[in-house]
mmCIF file of C-alpha atoms in Angstrom:
data_model
loop_
_atom_site.group_PDB
_atom_site.id
_atom_site.type_symbol
_atom_site.label_atom_id
_atom_site.label_comp_id
_atom_site.label_asym_id
_atom_site.label_seq_id
_atom_site.Cartn_x
_atom_site.Cartn_y
_atom_site.Cartn_z
ATOM 1 C CA MET A 6 0.002 0.000 0.001
ATOM 2 C CA LYS A 7 1.381 3.389 -1.007
ATOM 3 C CA THR A 8 2.074 5.867 1.708
ATOM 4 C CA PRO A 9 0.674 9.432 1.515
ATOM 5 C CA GLY A 10 4.155 10.814 0.808
ATOM 6 C CA LYS A 11 4.733 8.507 -2.160
ATOM 7 C CA LEU A 12 1.264 9.217 -3.530
ATOM 8 C CA LYS A 13 1.876 12.940 -3.363
ATOM 9 C CA PHE A 14 5.172 12.530 -5.250
ATOM 10 C CA ILE A 15 3.422 10.516 -7.983
ATOM 11 C CA LEU A 16 0.752 13.184 -8.311
ATOM 12 C CA TRP A 17 3.350 15.922 -8.641
ATOM 13 C CA LEU A 18 5.235 13.891 -11.258
ATOM 14 C CA GLY A 19 2.069 13.181 -13.214
ATOM 15 C CA GLY A 20 1.119 16.846 -13.135
ATOM 16 C CA ALA A 21 4.560 17.863 -14.426
ATOM 17 C CA VAL A 22 4.361 15.350 -17.302
ATOM 18 C CA LEU A 23 0.838 16.506 -18.150
ATOM 19 C CA LEU A 24 1.974 20.129 -18.150
ATOM 20 C CA LEU A 25 4.901 19.286 -20.433
ATOM 21 C CA MET A 26 2.604 17.497 -22.897
ATOM 22 C CA ILE A 27 0.184 20.419 -22.927
ATOM 23 C CA VAL A 28 3.024 22.876 -23.615
ATOM 24 C CA MET A 29 4.195 20.765 -26.537
ATOM 25 C CA LEU A 30 0.621 20.582 -27.881
ATOM 26 C CA ILE A 31 0.231 24.338 -27.613
ATOM 27 C CA TYR A 32 3.507 24.864 -29.464
ATOM 28 C CA GLN A 33 2.369 22.642 -32.322
ATOM 29 C CA LEU A 34 -1.014 24.314 -32.570
ATOM 30 C CA MET A 35 0.580 27.746 -32.666
ATOM 31 C CA GLN A 36 2.310 26.744 -35.898
ATOM 32 C CA SER A 37 -1.079 26.194 -37.542
ATOM 33 C CA PRO A 38 -2.599 29.244 -39.358
ATOM 34 C CA SER A 39 -6.088 28.562 -37.940
ATOM 35 C CA SER A 40 -5.068 28.222 -34.338
ATOM 36 C CA GLY A 41 -7.076 31.073 -32.729
ATOM 37 C CA ALA A 42 -10.211 29.173 -31.680
ATOM 38 C CA ILE A 43 -8.252 26.016 -30.850
ATOM 39 C CA MET A 44 -5.833 28.016 -28.701
ATOM 40 C CA THR A 45 -8.702 29.473 -26.680
ATOM 41 C CA LEU A 46 -10.167 26.021 -26.054
ATOM 42 C CA VAL A 47 -6.801 24.531 -25.162
ATOM 43 C CA MET A 48 -5.968 27.355 -22.726
ATOM 44 C CA LEU A 49 -9.339 26.850 -21.023
ATOM 45 C CA MET A 50 -8.667 23.136 -20.646
ATOM 46 C CA VAL A 51 -5.164 23.816 -19.350
ATOM 47 C CA GLY A 52 -6.496 26.256 -16.777
ATOM 48 C CA LEU A 53 -9.096 23.767 -15.540
ATOM 49 C CA LEU A 54 -6.584 20.905 -15.343
ATOM 50 C CA LEU A 55 -3.924 22.931 -13.561
ATOM 51 C CA GLY A 56 -6.468 24.430 -11.184
ATOM 52 C CA GLY A 57 -7.794 20.987 -10.322
ATOM 53 C CA VAL A 58 -4.326 19.519 -9.740
ATOM 54 C CA ILE A 59 -3.167 22.463 -7.615
ATOM 55 C CA ALA A 60 -6.344 22.484 -5.530
ATOM 56 C CA PHE A 61 -6.076 18.731 -4.995
ATOM 57 C CA LEU A 62 -2.463 18.908 -3.890
ATOM 58 C CA ALA A 63 -2.974 22.023 -1.752
ATOM 59 C CA SER A 64 -5.829 20.448 0.143
ATOM 60 C CA GLY A 65 -3.300 18.251 1.944
ATOM 61 C CA LYS A 66 -5.784 15.396 2.033
ATOM 62 C CA PHE A 67 -3.130 12.750 1.580
ATOM 63 C CA SER A 68 -0.301 14.553 3.359
ATOM 64 C CA ALA A 69 -2.062 15.205 6.672
ATOM 65 C CA GLN A 70 -0.451 13.326 9.518
ATOM 66 C CA PRO A 71 -2.257 12.301 12.698
ATOM 67 C CA PRO A 72 -1.475 14.563 15.685
ATOM 68 C CA ILE A 73 1.173 13.406 18.104
ATOM 69 C CA ILE A 74 -0.186 13.391 21.644
ATOM 70 C CA ARG A 75 2.078 13.080 24.640
ATOM 71 C CA GLU A 76 0.752 12.748 28.139
ATOM 72 C CA ASP A 77 2.697 12.704 31.382
ATOM 73 C CA SER A 78 1.343 12.095 34.852
ATOM 74 C CA HIS A 79 3.097 12.169 38.199
ATOM 75 C CA THR A 80 1.226 11.317 41.372
ATOM 76 C CA ILE A 81 2.663 12.264 44.745
ATOM 77 C CA ALA A 82 1.019 11.009 47.932
ATOM 78 C CA GLU A 83 1.292 13.831 50.458
ATOM 79 C CA SER A 84 0.005 11.998 53.493
ATOM 80 C CA MET A 85 -1.985 8.961 54.575
ATOM 81 C CA ARG A 86 -3.637 8.117 57.861
ATOM 82 C CA LYS A 87 -6.274 5.790 59.220
ATOM 83 C CA VAL A 88 -9.731 7.234 59.784
ATOM 84 C CA PHE A 89 -13.064 5.879 60.924
ATOM 85 C CA LYS A 90 -15.614 8.133 59.292
ATOM 86 C CA VAL A 91 -19.081 6.933 58.378
ATOM 87 C CA VAL A 92 -21.350 8.555 55.787
ATOM 88 C CA THR A 93 -24.942 8.524 56.981
ATOM 89 C CA ALA A 94 -26.686 10.896 54.542
ATOM 90 C CA GLU A 95 -26.319 12.055 50.939
ATOM 91 C CA GLY A 96 -27.883 15.137 49.390
ATOM 92 C CA HIS A 97 -28.053 16.613 45.900
ATOM 93 C CA PHE A 98 -28.400 20.382 45.507
ATOM 94 C CA ASN A 99 -28.838 22.846 42.644
ATOM 95 C CA GLU A 100 -27.832 26.387 43.518
ATOM 96 C CA ILE A 101 -28.429 29.342 41.190
ATOM 97 C CA TYR A 102 -25.632 31.837 41.723
ATOM 98 C CA ASN A 103 -25.783 35.286 40.100
ATOM 99 C CA TYR A 104 -22.509 37.221 39.846
ATOM 100 C CA GLU A 105 -22.339 40.865 38.796
ATOM 101 C CA GLU A 106 -19.421 43.277 38.920
ATOM 102 C CA THR A 107 -19.461 46.950 37.989
ATOM 103 C CA SER A 108 -16.350 49.015 37.392
ATOM 104 C CA ARG A 109 -15.627 52.403 35.854
ATOM 105 C CA ILE A 110 -13.251 52.960 32.963
ATOM 106 C CA PHE A 111 -11.119 56.064 33.522
ATOM 107 C CA ASN A 112 -13.236 56.573 36.668
ATOM 108 C CA PHE A 113 -16.069 57.740 34.428
ATOM 109 C CA ILE A 114 -17.535 55.168 32.024
ATOM 110 C CA PRO A 115 -19.446 52.365 33.839
ATOM 111 C CA SER A 116 -18.715 48.832 32.704
ATOM 112 C CA LYS A 117 -20.468 45.669 33.891
ATOM 113 C CA LYS A 118 -19.872 41.964 33.634
ATOM 114 C CA ARG A 119 -22.254 39.344 34.929
ATOM 115 C CA ALA A 120 -22.725 35.615 34.889
ATOM 116 C CA LEU A 121 -25.471 33.239 35.929
ATOM 117 C CA VAL A 122 -24.067 29.966 37.264
ATOM 118 C CA ILE A 123 -25.931 26.820 38.241
ATOM 119 C CA VAL A 124 -23.975 24.854 40.835
ATOM 120 C CA GLN A 125 -24.847 21.157 40.997
ATOM 121 C CA ALA A 126 -23.461 19.456 44.067
ATOM 122 C CA LYS A 127 -23.516 16.098 45.816
ATOM 123 C CA ILE A 128 -22.849 16.403 49.541
ATOM 124 C CA LEU A 129 -22.082 13.562 51.919
ATOM 125 C CA ILE A 130 -22.631 14.046 55.665
ATOM 126 C CA GLY A 131 -21.471 11.682 58.392
ATOM 127 C CA TYR A 132 -19.560 11.279 61.634
ATOM 128 C CA ASP A 133 -16.007 10.803 62.781
ATOM 129 C CA PHE A 134 -15.904 7.960 65.300
ATOM 130 C CA GLU A 135 -12.535 9.152 66.601
ATOM 131 C CA LYS A 136 -14.338 12.063 68.254
ATOM 132 C CA PHE A 137 -16.751 9.875 70.230
ATOM 133 C CA ARG A 138 -16.397 9.740 74.035
ATOM 134 C CA TRP A 139 -18.451 7.259 76.031
ATOM 135 C CA GLN A 140 -18.685 5.430 79.360
ATOM 136 C CA PHE A 141 -19.616 1.771 79.569
ATOM 137 C CA ASP A 142 -21.164 0.071 82.635
ATOM 138 C CA ALA A 143 -20.315 -3.610 82.443
ATOM 139 C CA GLU A 144 -22.801 -4.590 85.146
ATOM 140 C CA THR A 145 -25.889 -2.987 83.564
ATOM 141 C CA ARG A 146 -24.578 -3.408 79.995
ATOM 142 C CA LYS A 147 -25.350 0.216 79.285
ATOM 143 C CA LEU A 148 -23.313 2.687 77.277
ATOM 144 C CA ARG A 149 -23.545 6.402 77.964
ATOM 145 C CA LEU A 150 -22.356 8.990 75.431
ATOM 146 C CA LEU A 151 -20.200 11.607 77.169
ATOM 147 C CA GLU A 152 -19.195 13.570 74.068
ATOM 148 C CA PHE A 153 -20.862 13.212 70.732
ATOM 149 C CA PRO A 154 -19.512 15.225 67.779
ATOM 150 C CA PRO A 155 -21.739 17.157 65.394
ATOM 151 C CA PRO A 156 -22.254 15.787 61.874
ATOM 152 C CA GLU A 157 -19.606 16.732 59.354
ATOM 153 C CA ILE A 158 -19.707 17.433 55.651
ATOM 154 C CA LEU A 159 -17.267 14.737 54.619
ATOM 155 C CA SER A 160 -17.318 15.205 50.862
ATOM 156 C CA THR A 161 -18.537 17.689 48.242
ATOM 157 C CA GLU A 162 -18.667 17.045 44.504
ATOM 158 C CA THR A 163 -19.559 20.135 42.490
ATOM 159 C CA ASP A 164 -20.213 20.868 38.825
ATOM 160 C CA TYR A 165 -20.631 24.348 37.354
ATOM 161 C CA LYS A 166 -22.702 25.368 34.344
ATOM 162 C CA TYR A 167 -22.435 28.952 33.138
ATOM 163 C CA TYR A 168 -25.397 30.768 31.578
ATOM 164 C CA ASN A 169 -25.944 34.322 30.332
ATOM 165 C CA ILE A 170 -22.330 35.421 30.517
ATOM 166 C CA GLU A 171 -22.136 39.140 29.723
ATOM 167 C CA GLU A 172 -18.839 40.997 29.541
ATOM 168 C CA GLN A 173 -17.479 44.050 27.818
ATOM 169 C CA PHE A 174 -14.238 44.585 25.964
ATOM 170 C CA PHE A 175 -12.554 46.469 28.789
ATOM 171 C CA ASN A 176 -14.100 44.329 31.526
ATOM 172 C CA LEU A 177 -13.583 40.640 30.749
ATOM 173 C CA PHE A 178 -13.745 37.614 33.021
ATOM 174 C CA SER A 179 -10.324 36.426 34.164
ATOM 175 C CA LYS A 180 -9.286 33.065 35.582
ATOM 176 C CA ASP A 181 -9.328 34.588 39.073
ATOM 177 C CA ASP A 182 -12.889 35.806 38.505
ATOM 178 C CA LEU A 183 -14.069 32.329 37.475
ATOM 179 C CA ALA A 184 -12.271 30.768 40.427
ATOM 180 C CA LYS A 185 -13.939 33.242 42.796
ATOM 181 C CA ILE A 186 -17.354 32.550 41.259
ATOM 182 C CA GLN A 187 -16.926 28.810 41.751
ATOM 183 C CA GLN A 188 -15.674 29.278 45.307
ATOM 184 C CA ASN A 189 -18.576 31.533 46.258
ATOM 185 C CA GLY A 190 -21.075 29.253 44.556
ATOM 186 C CA LYS A 191 -19.740 26.296 46.507
ATOM 187 C CA LYS A 192 -20.041 28.251 49.763
ATOM 188 C CA GLN A 193 -23.689 28.947 48.984
ATOM 189 C CA VAL A 194 -24.324 25.238 48.453
ATOM 190 C CA ILE A 195 -22.580 24.352 51.717
ATOM 191 C CA GLU A 196 -24.712 26.829 53.635
ATOM 192 C CA ALA A 197 -27.853 25.499 51.958
ATOM 193 C CA ALA A 198 -26.902 21.955 52.957
ATOM 194 C CA LYS A 199 -26.382 23.005 56.568
ATOM 195 C CA LYS A 200 -29.853 24.567 56.697
ATOM 196 C CA SER A 201 -31.569 21.652 54.993
ATOM 197 C CA HIS A 202 -32.953 18.453 56.495
ATOM 198 C CA LEU A 203 -29.745 16.603 55.573
ATOM 199 C CA PRO A 204 -28.146 16.921 59.068
ATOM 200 C CA GLU A 205 -31.367 15.636 60.616
ATOM 201 C CA VAL A 206 -31.330 12.615 58.296
ATOM 202 C CA ALA A 207 -27.662 12.001 59.120
ATOM 203 C CA ALA A 208 -28.318 12.132 62.893
ATOM 204 C CA GLU A 209 -31.256 9.736 62.663
ATOM 205 C CA GLN A 210 -29.236 7.293 60.601
ATOM 206 C CA MET A 211 -26.388 7.511 63.109
ATOM 207 C CA ARG A 212 -28.745 6.805 66.006
ATOM 208 C CA THR A 213 -30.173 3.763 64.217
ATOM 209 C CA LEU A 214 -26.756 2.474 63.229
ATOM 210 C CA LEU A 215 -25.255 2.869 66.711
ATOM 211 C CA SER A 216 -28.285 1.359 68.469
ATOM 212 C CA GLU A 217 -28.370 -1.687 66.194
ATOM 213 C CA LEU A 218 -24.620 -2.143 66.523
ATOM 214 C CA LEU A 219 -24.814 -2.117 70.325
ATOM 215 C CA GLU A 220 -27.802 -4.482 70.346
ATOM 216 C CA THR A 221 -25.724 -7.131 68.620
ATOM 217 C CA LYS A 222 -23.442 -7.006 71.695
ATOM 218 C CA ASN A 223 -26.413 -6.956 74.113
ATOM 219 C CA ILE A 224 -25.633 -3.351 75.070
ATOM 220 C CA THR A 225 -28.207 -0.597 75.541
ATOM 221 C CA LEU A 226 -27.600 2.991 74.490
ATOM 222 C CA GLU A 227 -28.513 5.069 77.557
ATOM 223 C CA ASN A 228 -28.854 8.565 76.082
ATOM 224 C CA PRO A 229 -29.591 8.446 72.312
ATOM 225 C CA SER A 230 -31.091 11.952 72.481
ATOM 226 C CA VAL A 231 -27.542 13.368 72.476
ATOM 227 C CA ILE A 232 -27.256 12.326 68.833
ATOM 228 C CA ALA A 233 -30.334 14.304 67.826
ATOM 229 C CA GLU A 234 -29.099 17.373 69.705
ATOM 230 C CA SER A 235 -25.840 17.373 67.702
ATOM 231 C CA GLN A 236 -27.555 17.898 64.346
ATOM 232 C CA HIS A 237 -27.928 21.659 64.858
ATOM 233 C CA ARG A 238 -24.205 22.401 64.522
ATOM 234 C CA VAL A 239 -22.820 20.974 61.284
ATOM 235 C CA GLU A 240 -19.079 21.171 60.743
ATOM 236 C CA TYR A 241 -17.240 21.529 57.458
ATOM 237 C CA HIS A 242 -13.498 21.359 56.940
ATOM 238 C CA PRO A 243 -12.437 22.197 53.356
ATOM 239 C CA GLU A 244 -9.455 19.875 53.532
ATOM 240 C CA ASN A 245 -11.881 16.978 53.642
#
């Protein structure tokens, strides 16, 4: 099978031979006394043939090479540690975030840029068992919670869709602007999750899970109400 480079060479060679033959034909016709009409026809044919050959070769259809893609990846593990965190509730949120910024060019001409962003987020809420403090009475087989942590936002997965982006020539969106929009939109979703029923669902699931776990060991949870009281103060650590 011929390669694209060889095929292009053959096409160029064929075009050169065809051009040479046409030149020789024109020279012979010019020697004829009645060559006016024939010359016009021949020149038209030559123009069409040369135009077709040049357009075909210039298109690069057979000379185009596939792009060379190189990818490098280096993963560095910063730290690892054992944790005992349990997800007890999952929530999906859609937040409409409207951003508008007004500035003045030369301290005189007002210029605005605005963007409407829909933030779609999946939020996981649960508990860190390392923060539990309890007291166990072996005689009565009862467990009393001394310290029970509030539910935590353990994970956030966000996606951003931009709508109605308006900007002017002297007031364009920069990378820092888009990063700030996404950060503020995420904060709005976090606050909405804290005020929703998601912490309540997480606390109820934690109470059920802990009670059933203790029952398998024939242990009674003495003060399960502490779990419900913790749902009103949700924690969120961005490093999670």
